[in-house]
Structure formats: C-alpha cells, structure tokens
XYZ file of C-alpha atoms in Angstrom:
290
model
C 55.177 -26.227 37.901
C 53.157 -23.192 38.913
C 49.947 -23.430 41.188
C 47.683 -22.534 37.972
C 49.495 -25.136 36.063
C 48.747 -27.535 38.921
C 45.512 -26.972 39.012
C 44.777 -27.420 35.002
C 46.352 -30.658 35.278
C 43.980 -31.730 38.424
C 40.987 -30.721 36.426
C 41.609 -33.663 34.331
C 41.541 -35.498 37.218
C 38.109 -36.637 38.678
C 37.849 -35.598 41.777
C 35.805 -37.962 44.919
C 33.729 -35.766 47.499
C 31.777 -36.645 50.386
C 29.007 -34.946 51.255
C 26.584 -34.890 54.197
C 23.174 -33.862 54.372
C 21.410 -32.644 57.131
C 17.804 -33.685 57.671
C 16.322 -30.864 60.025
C 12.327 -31.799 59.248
C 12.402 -34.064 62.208
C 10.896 -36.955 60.642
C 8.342 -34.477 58.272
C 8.208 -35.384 54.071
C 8.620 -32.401 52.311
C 9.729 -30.991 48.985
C 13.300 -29.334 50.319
C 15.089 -32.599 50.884
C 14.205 -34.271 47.857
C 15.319 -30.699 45.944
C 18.461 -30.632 47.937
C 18.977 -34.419 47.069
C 18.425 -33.696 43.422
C 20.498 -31.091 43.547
C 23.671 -33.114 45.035
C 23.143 -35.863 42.903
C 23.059 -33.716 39.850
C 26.849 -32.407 40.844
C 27.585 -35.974 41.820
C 27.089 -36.820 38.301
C 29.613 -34.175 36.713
C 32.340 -35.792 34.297
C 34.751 -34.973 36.515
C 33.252 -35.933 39.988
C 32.636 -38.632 42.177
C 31.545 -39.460 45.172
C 28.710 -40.113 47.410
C 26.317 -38.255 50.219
C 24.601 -39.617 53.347
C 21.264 -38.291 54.642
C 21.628 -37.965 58.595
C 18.314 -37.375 60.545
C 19.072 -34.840 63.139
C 16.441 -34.423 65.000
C 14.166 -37.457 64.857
C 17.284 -39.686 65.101
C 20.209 -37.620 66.848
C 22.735 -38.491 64.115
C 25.395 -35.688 63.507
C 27.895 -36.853 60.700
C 31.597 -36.672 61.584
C 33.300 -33.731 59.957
C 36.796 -35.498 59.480
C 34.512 -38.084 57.291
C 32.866 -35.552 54.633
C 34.238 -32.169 52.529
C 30.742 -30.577 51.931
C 27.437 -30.109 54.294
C 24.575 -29.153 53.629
C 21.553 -27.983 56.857
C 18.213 -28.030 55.538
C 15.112 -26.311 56.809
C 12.773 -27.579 59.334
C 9.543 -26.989 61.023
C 9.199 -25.575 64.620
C 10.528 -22.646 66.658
C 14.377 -21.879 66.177
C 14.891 -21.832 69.813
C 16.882 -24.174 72.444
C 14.481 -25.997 73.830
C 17.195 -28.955 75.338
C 16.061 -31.188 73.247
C 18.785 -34.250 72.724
C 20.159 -33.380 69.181
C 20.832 -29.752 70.003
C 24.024 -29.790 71.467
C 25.049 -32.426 69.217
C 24.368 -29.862 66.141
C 25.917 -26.785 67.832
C 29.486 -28.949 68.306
C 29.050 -29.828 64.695
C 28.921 -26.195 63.659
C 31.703 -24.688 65.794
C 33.460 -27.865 64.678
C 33.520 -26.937 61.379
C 34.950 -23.204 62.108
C 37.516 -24.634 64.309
C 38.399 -27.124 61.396
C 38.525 -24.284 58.951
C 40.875 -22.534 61.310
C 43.533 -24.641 61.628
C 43.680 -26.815 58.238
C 44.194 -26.411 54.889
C 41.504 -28.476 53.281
C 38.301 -26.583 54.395
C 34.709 -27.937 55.228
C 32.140 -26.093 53.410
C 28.652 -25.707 54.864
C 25.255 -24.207 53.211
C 22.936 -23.767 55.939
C 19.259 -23.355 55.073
C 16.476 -21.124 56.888
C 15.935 -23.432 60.688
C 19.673 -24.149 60.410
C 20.413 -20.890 59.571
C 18.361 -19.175 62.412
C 19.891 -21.525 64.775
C 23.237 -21.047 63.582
C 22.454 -17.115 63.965
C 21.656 -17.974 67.617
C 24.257 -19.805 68.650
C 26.983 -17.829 67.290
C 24.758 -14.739 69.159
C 25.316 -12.860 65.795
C 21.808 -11.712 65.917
C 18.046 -12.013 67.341
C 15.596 -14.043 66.582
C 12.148 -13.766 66.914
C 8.356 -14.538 65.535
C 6.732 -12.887 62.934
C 3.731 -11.186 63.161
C 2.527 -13.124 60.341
C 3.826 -15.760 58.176
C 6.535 -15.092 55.356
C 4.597 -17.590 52.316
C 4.859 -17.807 48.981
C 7.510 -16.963 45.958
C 8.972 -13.697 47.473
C 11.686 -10.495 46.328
C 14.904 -10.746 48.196
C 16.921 -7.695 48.003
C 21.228 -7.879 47.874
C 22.703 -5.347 49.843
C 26.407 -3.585 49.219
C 28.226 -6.757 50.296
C 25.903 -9.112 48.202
C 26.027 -7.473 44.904
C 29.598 -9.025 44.880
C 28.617 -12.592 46.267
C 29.739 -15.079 44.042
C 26.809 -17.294 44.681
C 24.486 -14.290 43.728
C 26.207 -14.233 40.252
C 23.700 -14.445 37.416
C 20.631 -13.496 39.696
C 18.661 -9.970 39.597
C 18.496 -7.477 42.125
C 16.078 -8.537 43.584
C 16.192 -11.664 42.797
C 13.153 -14.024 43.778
C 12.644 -17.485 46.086
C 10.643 -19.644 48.044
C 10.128 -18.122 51.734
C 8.102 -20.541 54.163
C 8.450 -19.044 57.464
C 6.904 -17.712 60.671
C 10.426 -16.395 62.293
C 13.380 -14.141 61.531
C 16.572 -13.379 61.904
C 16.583 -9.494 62.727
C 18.533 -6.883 64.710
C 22.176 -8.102 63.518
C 24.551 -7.731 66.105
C 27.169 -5.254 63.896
C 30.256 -6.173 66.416
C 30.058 -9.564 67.128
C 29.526 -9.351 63.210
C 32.863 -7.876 62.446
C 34.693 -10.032 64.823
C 33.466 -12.810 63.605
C 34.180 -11.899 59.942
C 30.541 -12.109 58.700
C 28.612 -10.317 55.735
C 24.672 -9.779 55.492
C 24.444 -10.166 51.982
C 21.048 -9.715 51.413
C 17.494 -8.358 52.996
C 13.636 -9.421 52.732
C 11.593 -7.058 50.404
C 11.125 -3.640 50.856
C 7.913 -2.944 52.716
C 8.050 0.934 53.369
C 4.132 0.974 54.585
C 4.850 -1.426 57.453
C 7.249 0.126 60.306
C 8.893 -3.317 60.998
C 12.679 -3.804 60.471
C 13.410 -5.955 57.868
C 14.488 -9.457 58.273
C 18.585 -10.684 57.262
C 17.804 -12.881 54.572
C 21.691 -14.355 54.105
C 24.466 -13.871 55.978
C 28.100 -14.718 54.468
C 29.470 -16.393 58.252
C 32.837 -17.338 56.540
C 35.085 -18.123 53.455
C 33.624 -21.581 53.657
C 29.916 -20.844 55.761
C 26.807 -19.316 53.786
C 23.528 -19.321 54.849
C 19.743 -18.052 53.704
C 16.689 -18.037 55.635
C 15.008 -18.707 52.358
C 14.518 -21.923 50.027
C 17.211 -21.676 47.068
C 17.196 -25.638 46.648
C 13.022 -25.419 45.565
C 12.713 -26.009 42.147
C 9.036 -25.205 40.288
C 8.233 -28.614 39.040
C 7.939 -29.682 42.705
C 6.375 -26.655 43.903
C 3.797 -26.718 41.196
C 2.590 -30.304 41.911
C 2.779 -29.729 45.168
C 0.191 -26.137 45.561
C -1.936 -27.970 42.984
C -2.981 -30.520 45.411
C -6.570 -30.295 46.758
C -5.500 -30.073 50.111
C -2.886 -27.471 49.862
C -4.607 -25.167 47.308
C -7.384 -25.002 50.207
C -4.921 -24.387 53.083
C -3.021 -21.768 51.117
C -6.376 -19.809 49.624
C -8.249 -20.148 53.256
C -4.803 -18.609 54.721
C -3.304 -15.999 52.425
C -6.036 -15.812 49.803
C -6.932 -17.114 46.254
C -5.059 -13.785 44.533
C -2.063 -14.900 47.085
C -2.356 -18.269 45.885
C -2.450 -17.737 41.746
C 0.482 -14.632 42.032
C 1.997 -17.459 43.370
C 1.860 -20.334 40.884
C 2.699 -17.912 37.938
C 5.899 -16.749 39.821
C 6.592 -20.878 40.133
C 6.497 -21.109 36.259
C 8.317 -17.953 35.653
C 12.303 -18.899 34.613
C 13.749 -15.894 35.982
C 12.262 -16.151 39.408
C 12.613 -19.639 41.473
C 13.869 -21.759 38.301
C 16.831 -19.054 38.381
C 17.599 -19.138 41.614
C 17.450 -22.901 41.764
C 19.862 -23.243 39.589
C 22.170 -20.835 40.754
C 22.984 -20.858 44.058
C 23.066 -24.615 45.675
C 25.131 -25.634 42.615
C 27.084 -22.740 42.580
C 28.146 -23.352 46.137
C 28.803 -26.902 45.389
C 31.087 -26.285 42.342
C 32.780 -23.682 44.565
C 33.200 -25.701 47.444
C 34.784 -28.470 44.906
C 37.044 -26.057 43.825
C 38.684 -25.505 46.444
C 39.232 -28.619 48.000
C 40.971 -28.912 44.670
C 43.029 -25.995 45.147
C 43.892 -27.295 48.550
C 44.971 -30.442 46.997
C 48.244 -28.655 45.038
C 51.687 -28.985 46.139
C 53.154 -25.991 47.204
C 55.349 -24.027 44.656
C-alpha cells in the first residue's frame, strides 16, 4: 500500500494529541491564554481528534512539561524584559527548547512548537540568532505586518494579505538578525513590522521560521476581537490607552478589532493552521514504511 494510500486510510482514523501550553504571564490574567486555550480546544474538538492539553506555569511555578509526554507546544507571551535575569525557571525553559531541536534531530515523530512574542524573543536570545533590545516607544494597538520573500510562501501565512494585520503589545524587539548563525541554523525571517520610512530605525523581525517544526511571531496571532473589544471597552483601559497613545489611537483601534480581514483573519489562520499542520504530520510519521 503506498504512503498516500496509508495516509487516506489514517484519516479515518481519529487521531489522540497531547498538547502543552506554556504560561509565560508569570501569574498575570490576560486575554492571550484564554485565546490560545480557545483556540486548542477548538482543534481538540475536530471529528477526527482527540486528546487533551495541560497549562504549565513557567514562571510563577517553575513547571516545564516533559517533551517525551506531549506532540504539540505552544509559548505564550508574557510581561517583563526578555533578558536572563537568573531567575529559577530560565534554565529550565532554555533545556526545554534545545530539547525539542535535539528531539527533532534524531526521531521521526517531531515536536512542534509555536512560540509567541516573550518566548519568541527569548528563544531569539538563546539560540544568539539575533539582538534584542528596548524600544524607544511602545509597539500598541492592531498593527500592519509585512511578509518578506521567504514569507510569501509560508504555509501558515496562507489566506492572509500582504500586509496582513495583528495585535502587537510590546516595548522590545527582536532586531539586527544575525544572517550566519541564521543560515546555519536553517532559519527564515518570514516577515517584518510596518514600513515606517520617516523614522531612521531598523525595523523589527516580526517571525522567524527556526525549523520544519519551530515558528515563532513577536506578535499576538491567538487574539481574537470579541475579547479584545470587551476588553479596550473597559473604563479603566479605555483611560490607560487614550492617556498613553491617544483617543484617535484608541478608536483606529477598535474599528480595526471589528474589521474581518484584519485580527479576525489572522486569528483564524495561523494558530489553527499550525495546529492542523503539526497534526498532520505526526500522522504522516505514523505510516509504515513502503
């Protein structure tokens, strides 16, 4: 029976995953992780899946899941400085992610990791694949990311524009990409933060491509407009944001939120299209050989 054959058949099939999910807001409630829960429980729920995820808390907790005991992983975004600061679940974290390349180097069923903006910066630092540094001001609001050459291809870009649009919530970047340790390591940029030709400042890497089975953003794909929307329309936070960036900042904003083709889009796209492709493959690495 031929691979393709194979795989028909195991489509049929359901298939069990388990996933692990990151907690880097060190104890902090926020919108990402109930997005990025939504969003796993929504592929959990697939006719032909099932399974089950575990939250760890990283850095209020120091729990690091096991990588032999989970397929998928997902790093969320957290508050703070992206820097080593010895604090107790850092080395933890940084064995976790060179445990998952050295996995992916030596077996056939890969581990497939999404890292998002803080555990994509740190990742960036401790592979040394790039600098890191603080803004001059902070990146807020509903903002144009731009693909380069390598990301017009991305499979997890299919379906969005050029640029395409998401949540950006940060006051450090990943810049100055290190274009041999790059190659060696077999990493793409695959896309840039807007275009700003009045402002002499290089622009920051937006998402890198670290491996077959490693993608990370230093944006928000997993925020979703329903949240975002109750969320700015608090008292509170409508007053931070307009005392901060401005009332004009504040309503460009919310119509962006509502717009389908801008957050909703991306959303939509690119957390569950790296979660159906990361199922695929451990599917594919489930065949007998020919």
């Amino acid at each position: 029976m031929s691979n393709f054959a194979l795989l028909k058949k195991n489509d049929l099939m359901k298939m069990s995953y388990n996933i692990a999910v990151l907690d880097m807001n060190a104890g902090r409630v926020n919108e990402g992780m109930r997005c990025i829960k939504k969003l796993v429980e929504q592929f959990l729920s697939q006719d032909d899946v099932v399974g089950q995820y575990t939250v760890f808390e990283v850095r209020n907790s120091n729990e690091i899941p096991d990588t032999a005991d989970y397929d998928i992983f997902i790093s969320s975004g957290g508050p703070g400085a992206p820097f080593i600061a010895n604090e107790n679940w850092e080395e933890p974290y940084f064995a976790f992610l060179d445990s998952i390349l050295n996995h992916n180097k030596d077996h056939q069923n890969k581990k497939h990791l999404f890292l998002i903006c803080h555990s994509f910066q740190l990742a960036c630092l401790h592979w040394d694949l790039a600098k890191v540094n603080k803004r001059k001001s902070t990146s807020f609001g509903v903002m144009p990311v731009h693909k380069t050459k390598a990301g017009l291809t991305e499979p997890l870009f299919e379906g969005l524009m050029n640029p395409f649009f998401a949540v950006d919530s940060r006051d450090y970047q990943v810049v100055k990409p290190k274009d041999r340790k790059m190659e060696q390591f077999g990493a793409e940029i695959l896309c840039k933060e807007k275009i700003r030709p009045h402002i002499p400042l290089e622009r920051a890497v937006m998402g890198i491509r670290f491996s077959k089975e490693i993608f990370g953003v230093q944006f928000h794909p997993e925020a979703d407009s329903e949240g975002m929307l109750k969320y700015f329309n608090r008292d509170d936070k409508r007053a931070l944001v307009i005392k901060h960036h401005g009332k004009k900042k504040y309503l460009n904003m919310l119509e962006h939120l509502e717009d389908e083709d801008k957050i909703v889009r991306t959303h939509n796209t690119m957390i569950p299209g790296f979660l159906n492709q990361a199922a695929l493959s451990i599917k594919e690495s489930k065949l007998l050989p020919i």
